[in-house]
GROMACS .gro file of C-alpha atoms in nm:
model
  349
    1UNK     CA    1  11.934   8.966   9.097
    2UNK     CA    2  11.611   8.766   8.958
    3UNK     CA    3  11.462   8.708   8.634
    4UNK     CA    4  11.126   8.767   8.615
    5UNK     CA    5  10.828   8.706   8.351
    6UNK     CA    6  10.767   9.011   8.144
    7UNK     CA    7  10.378   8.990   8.041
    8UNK     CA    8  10.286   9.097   7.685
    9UNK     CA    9  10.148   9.464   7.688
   10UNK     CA   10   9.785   9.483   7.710
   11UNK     CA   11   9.551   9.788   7.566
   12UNK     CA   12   9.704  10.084   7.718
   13UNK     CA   13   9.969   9.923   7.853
   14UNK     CA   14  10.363   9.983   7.693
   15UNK     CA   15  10.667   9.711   7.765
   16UNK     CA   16  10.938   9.964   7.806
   17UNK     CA   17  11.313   9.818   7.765
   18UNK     CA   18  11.473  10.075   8.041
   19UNK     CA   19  11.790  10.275   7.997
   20UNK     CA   20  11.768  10.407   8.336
   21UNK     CA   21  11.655  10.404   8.705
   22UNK     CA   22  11.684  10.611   8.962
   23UNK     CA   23  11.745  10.650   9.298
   24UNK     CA   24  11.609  10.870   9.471
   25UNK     CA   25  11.604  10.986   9.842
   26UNK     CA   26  11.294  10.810   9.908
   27UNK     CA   27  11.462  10.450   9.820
   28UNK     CA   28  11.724  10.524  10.065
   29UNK     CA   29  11.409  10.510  10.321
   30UNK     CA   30  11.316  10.224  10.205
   31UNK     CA   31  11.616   9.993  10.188
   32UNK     CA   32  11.634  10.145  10.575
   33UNK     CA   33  11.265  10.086  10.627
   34UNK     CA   34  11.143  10.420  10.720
   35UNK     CA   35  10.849  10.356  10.491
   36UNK     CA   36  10.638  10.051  10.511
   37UNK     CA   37  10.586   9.880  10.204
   38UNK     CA   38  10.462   9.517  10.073
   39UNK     CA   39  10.696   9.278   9.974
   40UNK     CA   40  10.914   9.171   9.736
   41UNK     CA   41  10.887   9.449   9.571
   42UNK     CA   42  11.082   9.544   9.229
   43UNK     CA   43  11.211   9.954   9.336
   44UNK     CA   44  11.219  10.225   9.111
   45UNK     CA   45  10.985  10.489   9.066
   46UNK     CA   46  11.226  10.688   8.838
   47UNK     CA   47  11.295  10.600   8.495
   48UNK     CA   48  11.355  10.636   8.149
   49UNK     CA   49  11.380  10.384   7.852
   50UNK     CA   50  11.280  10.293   7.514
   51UNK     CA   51  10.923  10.179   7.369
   52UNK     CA   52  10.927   9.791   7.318
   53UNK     CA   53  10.620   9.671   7.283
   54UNK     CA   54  10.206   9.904   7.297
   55UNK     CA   55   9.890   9.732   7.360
   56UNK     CA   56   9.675   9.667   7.075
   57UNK     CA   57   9.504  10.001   6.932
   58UNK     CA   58   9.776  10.191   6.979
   59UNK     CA   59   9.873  10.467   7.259
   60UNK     CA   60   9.952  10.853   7.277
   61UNK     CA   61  10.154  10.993   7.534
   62UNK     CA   62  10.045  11.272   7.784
   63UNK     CA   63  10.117  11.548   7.491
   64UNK     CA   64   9.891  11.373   7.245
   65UNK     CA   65  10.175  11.253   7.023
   66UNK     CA   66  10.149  10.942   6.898
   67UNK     CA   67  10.376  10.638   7.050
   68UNK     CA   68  10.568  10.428   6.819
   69UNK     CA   69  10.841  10.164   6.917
   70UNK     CA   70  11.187  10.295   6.904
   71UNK     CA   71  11.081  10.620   7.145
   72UNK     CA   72  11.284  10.703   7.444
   73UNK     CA   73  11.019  10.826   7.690
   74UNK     CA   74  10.994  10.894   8.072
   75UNK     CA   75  10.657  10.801   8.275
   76UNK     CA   76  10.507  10.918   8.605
   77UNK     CA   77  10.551  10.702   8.885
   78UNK     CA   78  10.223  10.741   9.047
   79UNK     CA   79   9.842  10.628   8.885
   80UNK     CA   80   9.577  10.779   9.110
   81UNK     CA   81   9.234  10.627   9.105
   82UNK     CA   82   9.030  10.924   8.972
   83UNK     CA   83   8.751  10.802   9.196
   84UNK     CA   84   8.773  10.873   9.581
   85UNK     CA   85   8.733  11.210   9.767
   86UNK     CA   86   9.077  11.358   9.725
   87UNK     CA   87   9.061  11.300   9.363
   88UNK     CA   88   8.675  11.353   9.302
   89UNK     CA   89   8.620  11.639   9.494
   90UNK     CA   90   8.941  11.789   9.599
   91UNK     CA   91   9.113  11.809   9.289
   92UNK     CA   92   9.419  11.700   9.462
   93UNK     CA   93   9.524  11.373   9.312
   94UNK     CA   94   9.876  11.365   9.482
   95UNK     CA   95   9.649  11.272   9.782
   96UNK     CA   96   9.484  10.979   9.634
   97UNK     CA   97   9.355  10.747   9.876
   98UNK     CA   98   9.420  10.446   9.655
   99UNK     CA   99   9.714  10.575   9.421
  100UNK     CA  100   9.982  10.299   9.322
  101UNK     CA  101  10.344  10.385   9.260
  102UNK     CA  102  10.581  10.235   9.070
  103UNK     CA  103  10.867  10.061   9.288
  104UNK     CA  104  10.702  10.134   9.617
  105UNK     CA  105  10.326   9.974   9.654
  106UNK     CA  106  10.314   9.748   9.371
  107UNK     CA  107  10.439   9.407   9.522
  108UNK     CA  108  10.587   9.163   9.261
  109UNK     CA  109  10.299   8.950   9.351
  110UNK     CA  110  10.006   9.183   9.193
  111UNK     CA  111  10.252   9.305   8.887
  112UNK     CA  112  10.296   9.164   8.562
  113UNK     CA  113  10.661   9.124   8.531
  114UNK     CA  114  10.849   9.415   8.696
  115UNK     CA  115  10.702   9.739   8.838
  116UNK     CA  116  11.018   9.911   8.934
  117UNK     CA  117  11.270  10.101   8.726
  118UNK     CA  118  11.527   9.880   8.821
  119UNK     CA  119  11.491   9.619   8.601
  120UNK     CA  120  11.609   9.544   8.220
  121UNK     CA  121  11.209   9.608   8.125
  122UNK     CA  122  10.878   9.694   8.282
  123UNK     CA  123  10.505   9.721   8.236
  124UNK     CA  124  10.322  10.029   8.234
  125UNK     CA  125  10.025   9.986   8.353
  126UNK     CA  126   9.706  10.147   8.115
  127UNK     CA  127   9.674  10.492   8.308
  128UNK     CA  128  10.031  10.586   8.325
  129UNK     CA  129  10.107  10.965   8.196
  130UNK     CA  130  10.377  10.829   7.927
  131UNK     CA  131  10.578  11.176   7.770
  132UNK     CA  132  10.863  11.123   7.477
  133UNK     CA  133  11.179  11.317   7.570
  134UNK     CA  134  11.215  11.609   7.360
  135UNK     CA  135  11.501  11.616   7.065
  136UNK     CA  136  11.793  11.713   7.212
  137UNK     CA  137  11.808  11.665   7.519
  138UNK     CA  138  12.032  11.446   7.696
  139UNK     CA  139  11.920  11.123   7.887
  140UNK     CA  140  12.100  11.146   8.183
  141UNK     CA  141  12.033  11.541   8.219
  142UNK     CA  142  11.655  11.448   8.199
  143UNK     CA  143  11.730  11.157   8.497
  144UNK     CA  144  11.904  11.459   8.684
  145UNK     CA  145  11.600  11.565   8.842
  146UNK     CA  146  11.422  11.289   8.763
  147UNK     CA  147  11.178  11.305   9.061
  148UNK     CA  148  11.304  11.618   9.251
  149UNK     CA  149  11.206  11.836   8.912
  150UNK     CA  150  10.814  11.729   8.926
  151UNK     CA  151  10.817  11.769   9.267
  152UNK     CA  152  10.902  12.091   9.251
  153UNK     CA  153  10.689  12.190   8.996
  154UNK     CA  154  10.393  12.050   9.167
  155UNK     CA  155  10.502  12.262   9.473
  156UNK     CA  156  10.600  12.596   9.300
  157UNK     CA  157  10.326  12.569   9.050
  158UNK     CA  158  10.048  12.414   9.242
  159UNK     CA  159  10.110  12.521   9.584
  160UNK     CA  160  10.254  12.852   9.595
  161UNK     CA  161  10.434  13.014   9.283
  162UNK     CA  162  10.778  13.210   9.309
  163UNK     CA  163  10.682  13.568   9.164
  164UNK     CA  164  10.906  13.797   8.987
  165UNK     CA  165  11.120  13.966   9.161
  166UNK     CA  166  11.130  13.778   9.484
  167UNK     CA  167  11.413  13.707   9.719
  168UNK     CA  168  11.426  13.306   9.752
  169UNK     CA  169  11.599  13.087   9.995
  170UNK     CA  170  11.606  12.702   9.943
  171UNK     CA  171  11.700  12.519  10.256
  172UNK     CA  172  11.899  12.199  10.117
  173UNK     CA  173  12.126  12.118   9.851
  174UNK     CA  174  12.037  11.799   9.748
  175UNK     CA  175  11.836  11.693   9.376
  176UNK     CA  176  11.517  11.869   9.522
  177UNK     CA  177  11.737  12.157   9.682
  178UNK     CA  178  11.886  12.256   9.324
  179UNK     CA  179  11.562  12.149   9.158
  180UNK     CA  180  11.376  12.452   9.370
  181UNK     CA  181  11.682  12.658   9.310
  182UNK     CA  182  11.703  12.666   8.902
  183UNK     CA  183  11.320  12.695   8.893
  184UNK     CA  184  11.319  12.974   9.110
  185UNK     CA  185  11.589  13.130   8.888
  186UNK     CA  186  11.376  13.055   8.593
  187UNK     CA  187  11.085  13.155   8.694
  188UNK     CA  188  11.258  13.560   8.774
  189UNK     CA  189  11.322  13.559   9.145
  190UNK     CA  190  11.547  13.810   9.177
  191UNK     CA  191  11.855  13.629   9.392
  192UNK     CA  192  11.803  13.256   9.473
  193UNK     CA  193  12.004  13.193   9.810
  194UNK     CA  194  12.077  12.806   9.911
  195UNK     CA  195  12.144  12.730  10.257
  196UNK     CA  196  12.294  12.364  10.261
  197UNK     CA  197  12.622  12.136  10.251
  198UNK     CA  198  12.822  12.016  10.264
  199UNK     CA  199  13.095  12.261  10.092
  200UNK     CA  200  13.142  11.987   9.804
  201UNK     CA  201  12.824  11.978   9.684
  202UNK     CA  202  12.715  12.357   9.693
  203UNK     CA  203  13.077  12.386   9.484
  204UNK     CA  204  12.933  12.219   9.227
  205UNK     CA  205  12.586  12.421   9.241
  206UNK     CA  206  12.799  12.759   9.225
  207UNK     CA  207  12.960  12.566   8.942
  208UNK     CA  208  12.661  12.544   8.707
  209UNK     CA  209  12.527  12.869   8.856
  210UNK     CA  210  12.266  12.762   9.038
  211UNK     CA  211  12.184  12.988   9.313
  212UNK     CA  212  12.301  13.373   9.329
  213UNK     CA  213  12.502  13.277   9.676
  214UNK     CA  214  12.555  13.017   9.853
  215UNK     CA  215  12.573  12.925  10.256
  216UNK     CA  216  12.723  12.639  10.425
  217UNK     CA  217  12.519  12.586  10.745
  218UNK     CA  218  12.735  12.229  10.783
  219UNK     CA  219  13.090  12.281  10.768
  220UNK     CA  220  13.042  12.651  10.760
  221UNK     CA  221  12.814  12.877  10.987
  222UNK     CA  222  12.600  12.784  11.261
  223UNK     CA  223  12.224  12.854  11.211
  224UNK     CA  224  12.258  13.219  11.416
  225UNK     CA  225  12.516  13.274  11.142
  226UNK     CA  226  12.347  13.175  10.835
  227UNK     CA  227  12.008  13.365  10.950
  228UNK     CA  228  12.241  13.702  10.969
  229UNK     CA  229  12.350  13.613  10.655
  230UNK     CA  230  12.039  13.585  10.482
  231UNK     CA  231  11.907  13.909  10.667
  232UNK     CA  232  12.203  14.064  10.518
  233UNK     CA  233  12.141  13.976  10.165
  234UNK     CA  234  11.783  14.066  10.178
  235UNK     CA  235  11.846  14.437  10.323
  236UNK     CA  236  11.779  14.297  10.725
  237UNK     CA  237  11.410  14.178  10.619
  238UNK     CA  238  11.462  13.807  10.507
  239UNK     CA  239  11.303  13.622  10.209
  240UNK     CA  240  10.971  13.666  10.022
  241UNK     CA  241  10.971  13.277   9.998
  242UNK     CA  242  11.199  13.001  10.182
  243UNK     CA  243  11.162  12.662  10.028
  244UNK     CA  244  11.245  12.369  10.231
  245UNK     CA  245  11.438  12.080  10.040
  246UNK     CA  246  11.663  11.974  10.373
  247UNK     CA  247  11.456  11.685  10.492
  248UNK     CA  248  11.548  11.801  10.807
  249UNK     CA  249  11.326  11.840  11.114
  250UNK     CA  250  11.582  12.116  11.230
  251UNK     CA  251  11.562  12.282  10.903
  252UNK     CA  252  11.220  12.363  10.979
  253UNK     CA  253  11.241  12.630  11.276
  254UNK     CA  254  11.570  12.785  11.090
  255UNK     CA  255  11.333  12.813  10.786
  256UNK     CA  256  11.101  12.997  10.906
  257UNK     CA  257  11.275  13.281  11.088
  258UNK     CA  258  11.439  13.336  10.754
  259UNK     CA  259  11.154  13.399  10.596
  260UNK     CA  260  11.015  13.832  10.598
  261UNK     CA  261  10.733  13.958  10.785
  262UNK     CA  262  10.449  13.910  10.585
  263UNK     CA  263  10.671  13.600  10.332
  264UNK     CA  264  10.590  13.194  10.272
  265UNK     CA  265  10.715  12.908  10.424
  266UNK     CA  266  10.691  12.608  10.123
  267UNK     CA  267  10.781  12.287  10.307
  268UNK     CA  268  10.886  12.025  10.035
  269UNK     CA  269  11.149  11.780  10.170
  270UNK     CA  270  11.010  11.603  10.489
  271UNK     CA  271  10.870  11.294  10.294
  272UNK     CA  272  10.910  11.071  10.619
  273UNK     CA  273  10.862  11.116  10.974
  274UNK     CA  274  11.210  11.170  11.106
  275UNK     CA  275  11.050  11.368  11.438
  276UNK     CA  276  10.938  11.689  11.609
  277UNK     CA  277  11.044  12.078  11.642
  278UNK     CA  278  10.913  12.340  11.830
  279UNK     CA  279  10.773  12.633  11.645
  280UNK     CA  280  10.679  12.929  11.826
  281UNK     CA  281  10.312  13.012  11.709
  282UNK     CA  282  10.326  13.404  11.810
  283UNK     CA  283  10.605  13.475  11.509
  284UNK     CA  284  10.349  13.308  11.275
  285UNK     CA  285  10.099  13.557  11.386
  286UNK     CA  286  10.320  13.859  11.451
  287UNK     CA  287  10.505  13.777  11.127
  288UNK     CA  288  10.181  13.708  10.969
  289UNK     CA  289  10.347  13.406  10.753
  290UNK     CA  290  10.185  13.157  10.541
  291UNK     CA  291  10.297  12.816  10.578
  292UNK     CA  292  10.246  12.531  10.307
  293UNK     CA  293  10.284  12.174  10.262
  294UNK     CA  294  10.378  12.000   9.896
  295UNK     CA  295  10.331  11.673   9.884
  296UNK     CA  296  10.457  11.428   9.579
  297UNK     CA  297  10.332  11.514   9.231
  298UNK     CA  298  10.123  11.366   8.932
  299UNK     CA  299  10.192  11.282   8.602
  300UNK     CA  300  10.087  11.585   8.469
  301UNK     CA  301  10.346  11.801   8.682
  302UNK     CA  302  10.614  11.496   8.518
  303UNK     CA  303  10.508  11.581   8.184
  304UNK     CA  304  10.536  12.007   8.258
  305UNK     CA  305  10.905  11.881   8.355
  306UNK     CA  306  10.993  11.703   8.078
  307UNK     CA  307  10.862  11.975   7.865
  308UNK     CA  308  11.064  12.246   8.046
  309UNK     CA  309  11.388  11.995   8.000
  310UNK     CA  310  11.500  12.225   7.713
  311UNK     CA  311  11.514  12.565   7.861
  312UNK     CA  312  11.664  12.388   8.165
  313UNK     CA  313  11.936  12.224   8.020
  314UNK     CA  314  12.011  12.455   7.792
  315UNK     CA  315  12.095  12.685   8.096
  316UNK     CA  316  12.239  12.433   8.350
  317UNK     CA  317  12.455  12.140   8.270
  318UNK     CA  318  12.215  11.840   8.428
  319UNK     CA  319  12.417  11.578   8.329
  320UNK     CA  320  12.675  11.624   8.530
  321UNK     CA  321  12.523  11.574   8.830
  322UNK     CA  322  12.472  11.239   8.772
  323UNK     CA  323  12.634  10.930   8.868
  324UNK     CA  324  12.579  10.600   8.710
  325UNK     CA  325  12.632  10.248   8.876
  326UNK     CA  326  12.536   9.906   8.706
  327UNK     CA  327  12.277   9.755   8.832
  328UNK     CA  328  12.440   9.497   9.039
  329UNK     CA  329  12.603   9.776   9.227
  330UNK     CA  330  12.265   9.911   9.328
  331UNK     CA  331  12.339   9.842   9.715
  332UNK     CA  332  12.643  10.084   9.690
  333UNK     CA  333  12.424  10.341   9.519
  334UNK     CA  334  12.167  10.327   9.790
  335UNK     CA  335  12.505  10.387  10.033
  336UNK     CA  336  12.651  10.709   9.842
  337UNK     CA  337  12.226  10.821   9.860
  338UNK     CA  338  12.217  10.801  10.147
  339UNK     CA  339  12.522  10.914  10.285
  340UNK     CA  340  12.514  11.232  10.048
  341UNK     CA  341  12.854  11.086   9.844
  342UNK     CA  342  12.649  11.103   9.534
  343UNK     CA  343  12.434  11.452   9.402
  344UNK     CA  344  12.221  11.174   9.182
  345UNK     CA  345  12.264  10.799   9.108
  346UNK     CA  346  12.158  10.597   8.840
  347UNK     CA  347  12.130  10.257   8.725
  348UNK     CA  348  12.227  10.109   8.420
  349UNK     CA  349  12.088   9.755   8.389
   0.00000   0.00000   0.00000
């Protein structure tokens, strides 16, 4: 633990005294060094806290309300730079060539006072989509999802919607994999079917009814097996859309013969480079399937979460999947992360 300077908030800047911060799957990485990142570093790119201090003129957040001190808000973690090709011309500023995010790319060095949620207060920078949490709903249910909910919306939203009626199958049973799931159901798929593990945790998405059926391919059935299963519950032909949450290279192949002649393949979950599969290229001709990548999400898909926190939570009991540590326990949070002991952990500093 280190103390740190906390700068005075500039115009368009907030001082935010946090409540929470994440941690997500991709901090697991990190701590491990999958992902290479400058140094020292304050992590965090999930949070949610109370208004301390706004830069002089004052500030709305990303629903044109106005800020005052005393709000409990949530922010995006990413500010892209509005100005290079992806974002110019592309329209696709989860590619930004020059985006920085919050407790990944912002060193200590270049940051006035702590960039990362895991601190008793941070800066947001001018830029940053800032939303108030709607009355009502819980905290720690809005931290439940905290990055796995935008994520998914940019991906079922912006990349390729789940239409009414449609069989799904999410692959993964993780934040993102029961994000995907209760946004399919939300959005009128007709039976949401989640192929993960281990037992314990799809227990507990049967428990808040998340997913019409549920398949252990870990303890459970083999990948054979689980493909016959999911033939079975879509009369022999497989799903209109198979969303992959698994971060599994091996995930990938059994993905994609689950999906129906003529059906999607969303990939969502491979954030790092954990290896190669073999796909065979004539079933994505003869089963003429469209494949997509979803990559990260902006602040606008945050703020389409937070506004869609009511009809979640009023639906599915969020809260409970969290678990909160203090923050000096944050090494044994980024343990139960990564060995899958936790569904989501939190800090409390």
């Amino acid at each position: 633990m280190e103390e740190l300077d906390v700068a005075e908030a500039g115009p368009g800047e907030v001082v935010v005294e946090v409540e929470y911060g994440g941690v997500c799957g991709t901090d697991a990485h990190l701590w491990s060094g999958r992902l290479d990142i400058p140094t020292p570093v304050v992590l965090g790119h999930e949070g949610l806290g109370t208004v301390e201090r706004i830069g002089a003129g004052g500030l709305a957040d990303a629903n044109g309300e106005p800020l005052a001190v005393g709000d409990t808000v949530m922010w995006a973690s990413s500010i892209s730079c509005g100005s290079c090709v992806p974002c110019r011309m592309h329209e696709e500023p989860t590619l930004c060539e020059r985006r920085t995010t919050y407790g990944v790319n912002l060193p200590v060095a270049n940051a006035p006072g702590p960039s990362g949620s895991w601190s008793e207060r941070m800066v947001l920078r001018a830029g940053t989509s800032v939303v108030k949490l709607p009355a009502g709903v819980p905290p720690a249910s809005a931290m439940s999802l905290a990055c796995a909910g935008p994520t998914m919306i940019h991906a079922l939203y912006g990349r390729r919607p789940v239409r009414l009626g449609e069989s799904v199958v999410v692959q993964g049973s993780g934040p993102v994999g029961l994000a995907a799931a209760a946004m399919a159901q939300l959005a009128g798929a007709a039976q949401v079917i989640v192929v993960g593990g281990p037992e314990s945790r799809l227990a507990v998405a049967r428990r808040l009814g998340i997913g019409d059926h549920h398949i252990d391919i870990i303890d459970g059935m083999d990948a054979a097996a689980a493909l016959a299963e999911v033939r079975a519950l879509t009369g022999g032909y497989g799903a209109d859309l198979v969303i992959e949450c698994a971060g599994a290279p091996d995930a990938v192949p059994q993905g994609i013969a689950m999906a129906r002649r003529g059906g999607s393949y969303l990939v969502v979950g491979q954030y790092t480079d954990r290896g190669e599969v073999a796909v065979n290229p004539h079933q994505l001709v003869h089963r003429q399937l469209s494949l997509l990548g979803s990559w990260g999400f902006t602040g606008a898909h945050l703020v389409a979460y937070v506004n869609l926190l009511p009809a979640l939570t009023a639906r599915f009991d969020l809260a409970s999947l969290v678990t909160e540590f203090p923050m000096a326990d944050c090494e044994e949070a980024l343990r139960q992360v990564g060995t899958g002991g936790v569904l989501k952990a939190v800090l409390r500093p």
